[in-house]
XYZ file of C-alpha atoms in Angstrom:
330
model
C 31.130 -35.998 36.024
C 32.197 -39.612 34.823
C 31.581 -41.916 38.050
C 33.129 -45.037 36.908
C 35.365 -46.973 38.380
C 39.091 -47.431 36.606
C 39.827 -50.146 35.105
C 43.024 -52.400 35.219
C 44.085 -54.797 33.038
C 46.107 -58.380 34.269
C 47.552 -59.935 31.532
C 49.484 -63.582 32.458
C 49.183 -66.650 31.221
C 49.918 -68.601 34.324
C 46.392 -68.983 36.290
C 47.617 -69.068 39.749
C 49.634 -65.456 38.941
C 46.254 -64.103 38.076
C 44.452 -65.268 41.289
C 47.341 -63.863 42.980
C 47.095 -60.177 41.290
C 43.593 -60.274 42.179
C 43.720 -60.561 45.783
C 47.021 -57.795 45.504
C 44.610 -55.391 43.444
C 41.315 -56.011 45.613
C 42.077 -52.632 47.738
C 42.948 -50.714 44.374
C 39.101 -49.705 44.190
C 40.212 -50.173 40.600
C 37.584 -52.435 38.230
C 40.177 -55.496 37.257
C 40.463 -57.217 33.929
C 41.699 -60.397 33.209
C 43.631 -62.166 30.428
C 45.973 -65.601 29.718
C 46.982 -64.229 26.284
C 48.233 -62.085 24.098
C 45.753 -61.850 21.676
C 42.869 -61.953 24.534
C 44.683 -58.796 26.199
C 44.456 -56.769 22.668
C 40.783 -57.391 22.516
C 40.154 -56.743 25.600
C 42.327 -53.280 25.106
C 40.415 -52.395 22.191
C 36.455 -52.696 24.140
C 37.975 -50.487 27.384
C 39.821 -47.860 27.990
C 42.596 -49.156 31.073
C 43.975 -46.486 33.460
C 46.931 -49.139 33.701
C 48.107 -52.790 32.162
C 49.943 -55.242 34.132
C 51.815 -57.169 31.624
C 53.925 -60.466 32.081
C 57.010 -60.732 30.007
C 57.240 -64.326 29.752
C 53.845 -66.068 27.530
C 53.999 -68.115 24.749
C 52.967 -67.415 21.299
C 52.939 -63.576 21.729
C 54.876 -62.444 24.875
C 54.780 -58.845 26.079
C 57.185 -56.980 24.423
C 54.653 -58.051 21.237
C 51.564 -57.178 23.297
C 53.157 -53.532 24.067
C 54.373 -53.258 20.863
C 51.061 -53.570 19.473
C 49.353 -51.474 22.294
C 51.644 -48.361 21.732
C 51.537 -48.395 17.783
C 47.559 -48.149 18.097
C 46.755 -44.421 18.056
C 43.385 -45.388 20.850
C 45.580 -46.796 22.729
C 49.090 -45.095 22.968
C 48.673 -43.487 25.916
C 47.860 -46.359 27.785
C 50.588 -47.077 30.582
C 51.904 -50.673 30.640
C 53.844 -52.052 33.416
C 55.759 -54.571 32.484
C 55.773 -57.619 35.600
C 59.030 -59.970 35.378
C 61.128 -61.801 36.938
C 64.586 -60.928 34.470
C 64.247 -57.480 35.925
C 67.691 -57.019 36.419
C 68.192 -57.775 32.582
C 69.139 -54.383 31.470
C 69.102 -55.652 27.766
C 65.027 -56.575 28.631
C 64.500 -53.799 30.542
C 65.646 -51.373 27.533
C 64.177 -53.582 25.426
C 60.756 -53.313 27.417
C 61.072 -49.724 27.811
C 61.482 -49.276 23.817
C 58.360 -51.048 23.276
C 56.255 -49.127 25.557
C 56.614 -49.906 28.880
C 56.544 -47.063 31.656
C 57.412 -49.424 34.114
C 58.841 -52.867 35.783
C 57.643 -55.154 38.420
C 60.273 -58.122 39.861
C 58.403 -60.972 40.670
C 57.720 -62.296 43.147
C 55.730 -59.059 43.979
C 56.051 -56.544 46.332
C 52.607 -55.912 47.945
C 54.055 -52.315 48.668
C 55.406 -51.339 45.706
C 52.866 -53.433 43.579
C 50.092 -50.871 45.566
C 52.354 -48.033 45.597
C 52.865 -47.884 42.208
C 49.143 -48.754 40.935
C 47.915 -45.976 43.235
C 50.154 -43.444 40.977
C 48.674 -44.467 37.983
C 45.259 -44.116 39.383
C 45.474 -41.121 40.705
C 47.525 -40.321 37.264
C 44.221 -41.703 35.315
C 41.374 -39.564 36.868
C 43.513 -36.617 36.928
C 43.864 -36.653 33.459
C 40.250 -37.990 33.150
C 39.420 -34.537 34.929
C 41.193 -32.483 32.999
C 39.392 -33.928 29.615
C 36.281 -33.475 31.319
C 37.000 -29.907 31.866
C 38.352 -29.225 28.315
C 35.282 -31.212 27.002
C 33.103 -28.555 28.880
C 34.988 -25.892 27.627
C 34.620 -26.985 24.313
C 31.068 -27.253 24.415
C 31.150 -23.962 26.354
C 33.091 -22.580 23.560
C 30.645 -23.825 20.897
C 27.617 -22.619 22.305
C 29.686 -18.834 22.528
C 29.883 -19.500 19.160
C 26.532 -19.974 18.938
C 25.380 -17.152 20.833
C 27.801 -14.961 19.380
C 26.714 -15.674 15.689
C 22.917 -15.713 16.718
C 24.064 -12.238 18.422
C 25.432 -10.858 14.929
C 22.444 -11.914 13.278
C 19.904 -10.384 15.059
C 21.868 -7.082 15.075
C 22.379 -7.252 11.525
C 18.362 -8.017 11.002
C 17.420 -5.006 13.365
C 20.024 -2.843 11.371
C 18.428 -4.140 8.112
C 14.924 -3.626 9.315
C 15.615 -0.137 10.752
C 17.334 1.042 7.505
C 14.789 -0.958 4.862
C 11.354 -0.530 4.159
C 9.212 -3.372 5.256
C 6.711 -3.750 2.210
C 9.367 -3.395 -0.630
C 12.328 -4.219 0.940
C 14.185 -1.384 0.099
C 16.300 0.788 1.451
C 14.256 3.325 3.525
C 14.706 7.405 3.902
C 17.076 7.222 6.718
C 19.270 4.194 4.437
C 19.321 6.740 1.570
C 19.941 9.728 3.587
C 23.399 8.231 4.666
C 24.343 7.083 1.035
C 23.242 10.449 -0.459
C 25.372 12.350 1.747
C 28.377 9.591 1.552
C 28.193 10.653 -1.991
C 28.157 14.292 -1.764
C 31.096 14.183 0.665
C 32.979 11.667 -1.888
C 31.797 13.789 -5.524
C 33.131 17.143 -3.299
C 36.594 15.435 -2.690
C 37.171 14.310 -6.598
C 35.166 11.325 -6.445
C 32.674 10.584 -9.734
C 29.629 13.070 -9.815
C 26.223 11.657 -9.595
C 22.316 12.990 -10.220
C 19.611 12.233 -7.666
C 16.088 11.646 -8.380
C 12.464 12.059 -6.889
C 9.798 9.890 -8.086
C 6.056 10.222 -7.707
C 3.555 7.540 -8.521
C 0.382 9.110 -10.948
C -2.799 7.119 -9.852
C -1.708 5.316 -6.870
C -4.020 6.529 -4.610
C -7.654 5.738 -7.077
C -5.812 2.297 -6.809
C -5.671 2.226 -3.414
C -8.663 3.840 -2.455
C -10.639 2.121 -5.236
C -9.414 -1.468 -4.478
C -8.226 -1.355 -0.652
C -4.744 -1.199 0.978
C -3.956 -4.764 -0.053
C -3.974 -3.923 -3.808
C -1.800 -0.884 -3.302
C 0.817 -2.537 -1.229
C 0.915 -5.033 -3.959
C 0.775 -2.041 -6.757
C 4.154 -0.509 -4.413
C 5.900 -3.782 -4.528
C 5.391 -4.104 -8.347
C 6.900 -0.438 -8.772
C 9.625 -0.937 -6.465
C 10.538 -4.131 -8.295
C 10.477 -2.919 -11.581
C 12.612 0.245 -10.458
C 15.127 -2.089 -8.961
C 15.519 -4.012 -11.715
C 15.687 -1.081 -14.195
C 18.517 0.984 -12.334
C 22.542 0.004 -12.229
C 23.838 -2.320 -9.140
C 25.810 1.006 -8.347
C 22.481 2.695 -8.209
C 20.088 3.089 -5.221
C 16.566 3.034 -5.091
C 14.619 3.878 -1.905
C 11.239 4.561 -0.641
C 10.562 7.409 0.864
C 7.160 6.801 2.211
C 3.615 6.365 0.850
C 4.089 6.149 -3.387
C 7.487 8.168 -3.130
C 10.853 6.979 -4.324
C 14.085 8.088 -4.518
C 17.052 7.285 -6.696
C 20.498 7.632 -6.601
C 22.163 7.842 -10.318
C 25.908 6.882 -9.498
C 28.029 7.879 -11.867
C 26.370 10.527 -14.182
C 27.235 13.791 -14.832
C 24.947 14.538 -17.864
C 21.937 16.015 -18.188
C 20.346 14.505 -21.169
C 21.494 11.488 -19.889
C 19.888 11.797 -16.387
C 16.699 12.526 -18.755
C 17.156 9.748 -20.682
C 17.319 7.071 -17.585
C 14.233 8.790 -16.030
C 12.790 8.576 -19.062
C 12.650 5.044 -19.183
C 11.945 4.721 -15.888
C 8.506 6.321 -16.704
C 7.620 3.845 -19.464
C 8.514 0.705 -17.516
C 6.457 1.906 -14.359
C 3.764 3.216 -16.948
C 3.285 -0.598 -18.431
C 0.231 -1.797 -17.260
C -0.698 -4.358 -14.405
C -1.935 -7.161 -12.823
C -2.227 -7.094 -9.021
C -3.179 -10.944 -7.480
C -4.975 -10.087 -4.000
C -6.982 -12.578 -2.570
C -8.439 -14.615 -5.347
C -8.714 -11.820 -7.076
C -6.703 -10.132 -10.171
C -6.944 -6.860 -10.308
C -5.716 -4.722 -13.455
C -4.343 -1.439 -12.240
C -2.278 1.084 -15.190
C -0.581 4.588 -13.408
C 2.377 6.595 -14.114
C 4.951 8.502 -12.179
C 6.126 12.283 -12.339
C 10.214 12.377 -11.733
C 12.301 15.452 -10.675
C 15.720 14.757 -11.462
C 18.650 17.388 -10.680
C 22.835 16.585 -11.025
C 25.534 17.074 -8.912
C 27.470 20.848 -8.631
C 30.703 21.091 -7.252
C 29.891 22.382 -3.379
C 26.695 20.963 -2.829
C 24.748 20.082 -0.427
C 22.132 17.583 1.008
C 19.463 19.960 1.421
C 20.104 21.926 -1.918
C 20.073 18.487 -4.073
C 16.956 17.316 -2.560
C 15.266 20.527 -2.588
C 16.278 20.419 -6.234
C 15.114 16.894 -7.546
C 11.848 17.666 -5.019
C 10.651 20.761 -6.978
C 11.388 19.258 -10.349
C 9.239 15.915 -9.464
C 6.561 18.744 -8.649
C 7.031 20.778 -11.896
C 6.585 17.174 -13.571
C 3.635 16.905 -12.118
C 2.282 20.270 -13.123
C 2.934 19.720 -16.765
C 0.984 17.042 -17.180
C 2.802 13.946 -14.986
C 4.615 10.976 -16.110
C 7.504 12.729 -17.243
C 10.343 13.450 -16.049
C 11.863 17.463 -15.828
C 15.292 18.023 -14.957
C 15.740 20.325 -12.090
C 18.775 23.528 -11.543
């Protein structure tokens, strides 16, 4: 909590008036400012914040109703409370005058030691209430941010822990349980009139005398390369998992054809069939394989089990007729 003291500024141009104020405000417990000017009392405004400003009417050059003027047009300092100290008090035409320049208040002079104390002690008190209540909406703010904070550090982590538990780790995509839940989203949505779709099962030809041949370092690099070429082969709509090991899975949005099914698979083979260059270590390691795909469509009334079994035995058949091909499955 802020500890200082509040300050008051004394603004007359007449010396004697400001010795007096002095010895009237020593009790105040209030920190007290001094100025014989107009112009000195604006400075002096603008390098402190006052809990209150004790303003004579009567200076030359700039008299107060300038000086509060000035005060209350200055967006710092508009909330400032000037008392306006006087001895035309009972000028009504001043007083409105004073009032419609920013003045919350008159003092007659000579002063009142009771209601000169009585009335600084209300704008005192008014001063650190309100310097209480910014403190606590200051806190809450920064209370508020760091929620914020938490909250969106919170969402974050979820969202990586969902992303890790539904992505494989080495390619980055999606994993079995990721394309379980979109293979049976679009079952549910083809069975309801939504677009068909075909699935596929992928096998990689040769992965393992790669891996077993140059370590586990050149075959995660050999999976990445697959997975990456796969991606970037297949449709946005598409989605490519891995299954585990050198398996993969697509999902063929949007086609209901056969040959055409074929066709994509087909392609699939020859861009995974292209030959590469694995960097592990400082080494580079040339590595060529293929991959057998199974690839069955959509019926009306299917179901997961059925599809997968499907696209499963046809990857197999694939295999058995000599691999990297691709057989379309019933």
């Amino acid at each position: 909590m802020n500890t200082m003291r509040p300050k008051i500024l004394v603004v007359d141009d007449t010396p004697a008036n400001l010795v007096a104020m002095r010895r009237l405000l020593a009790r105040s417990e209030a920190e007290i400012f001094e100025a014989s000017n107009g112009n000195d009392a604006l400075v002096l405004c603008l390098d402190h914040q006052f809990a209150l400003v004790l303003l004579d009417v009567n200076m030359p050059e700039m008299d107060g109703f300038e000086v509060a003027q000035l005060i209350s047009e200055n967006d710092h300092l508009s909330e400032t409370p000037i008392i306006f100290v006087t001895a035309a008090y009972s000028d009504d035409i001043n007083r409105i005058k004073g009032y419609t320049a920013g003045a919350v208040d008159y003092i007659a002079k000579p002063i009142n030691d009771v209601i000169l104390q009585s009335k600084v002690k209300i704008f005192l008190e008014l001063y650190k209430a309100r310097a209480l209540l910014q403190q606590a909406l200051d806190e809450l703010s920064q209370r508020n941010e760091q929620l914020t904070r938490e909250v969106a550090e919170r969402t974050r982590m979820e969202q990586l822990v969902r992303h890790q538990a539904m992505h494989d780790a080495l390619t980055g995509l999606p994993n079995r349980v990721l394309f379980r839940e979109r293979l049976e989203s679009a079952i549910d949505t083809a069975n309801t009139g939504g677009p068909s779709f075909a699935l596929a099962y992928l096998d990689i030809d040769g992965f393992k005398g790669v891996n077993d041949g140059h370590g586990h370092a050149a075959g995660d690099e050999l999976l990445k390369a697959i997975a990456s070429r796969i991606d970037a082969r297949t449709r946005g709509t598409d989605t490519v998992a891995r299954l585990g090991g050198d398996e993969f899975a697509i999902l063929l949005n949007d086609t209901s054809d056969g040959d055409a099914a074929l066709a994509r698979c087909k392609a699939l083979c020859e861009v995974i069939a292209e030959p590469y260059v694995l960097n592990v270590a400082d080494l580079r390691i040339p590595a060529r394989i293929g991959a057998s795909i199974g690839v069955t469509l959509f019926q009306q009334g299917d179901i997961y089990d059925r599809l997968v079994a499907s696209a499963d035995e046809a990857m197999y058949e694939a295999k058995r007729n000599g691999k990297n091909r691709s057989v379309l499955g019933v």
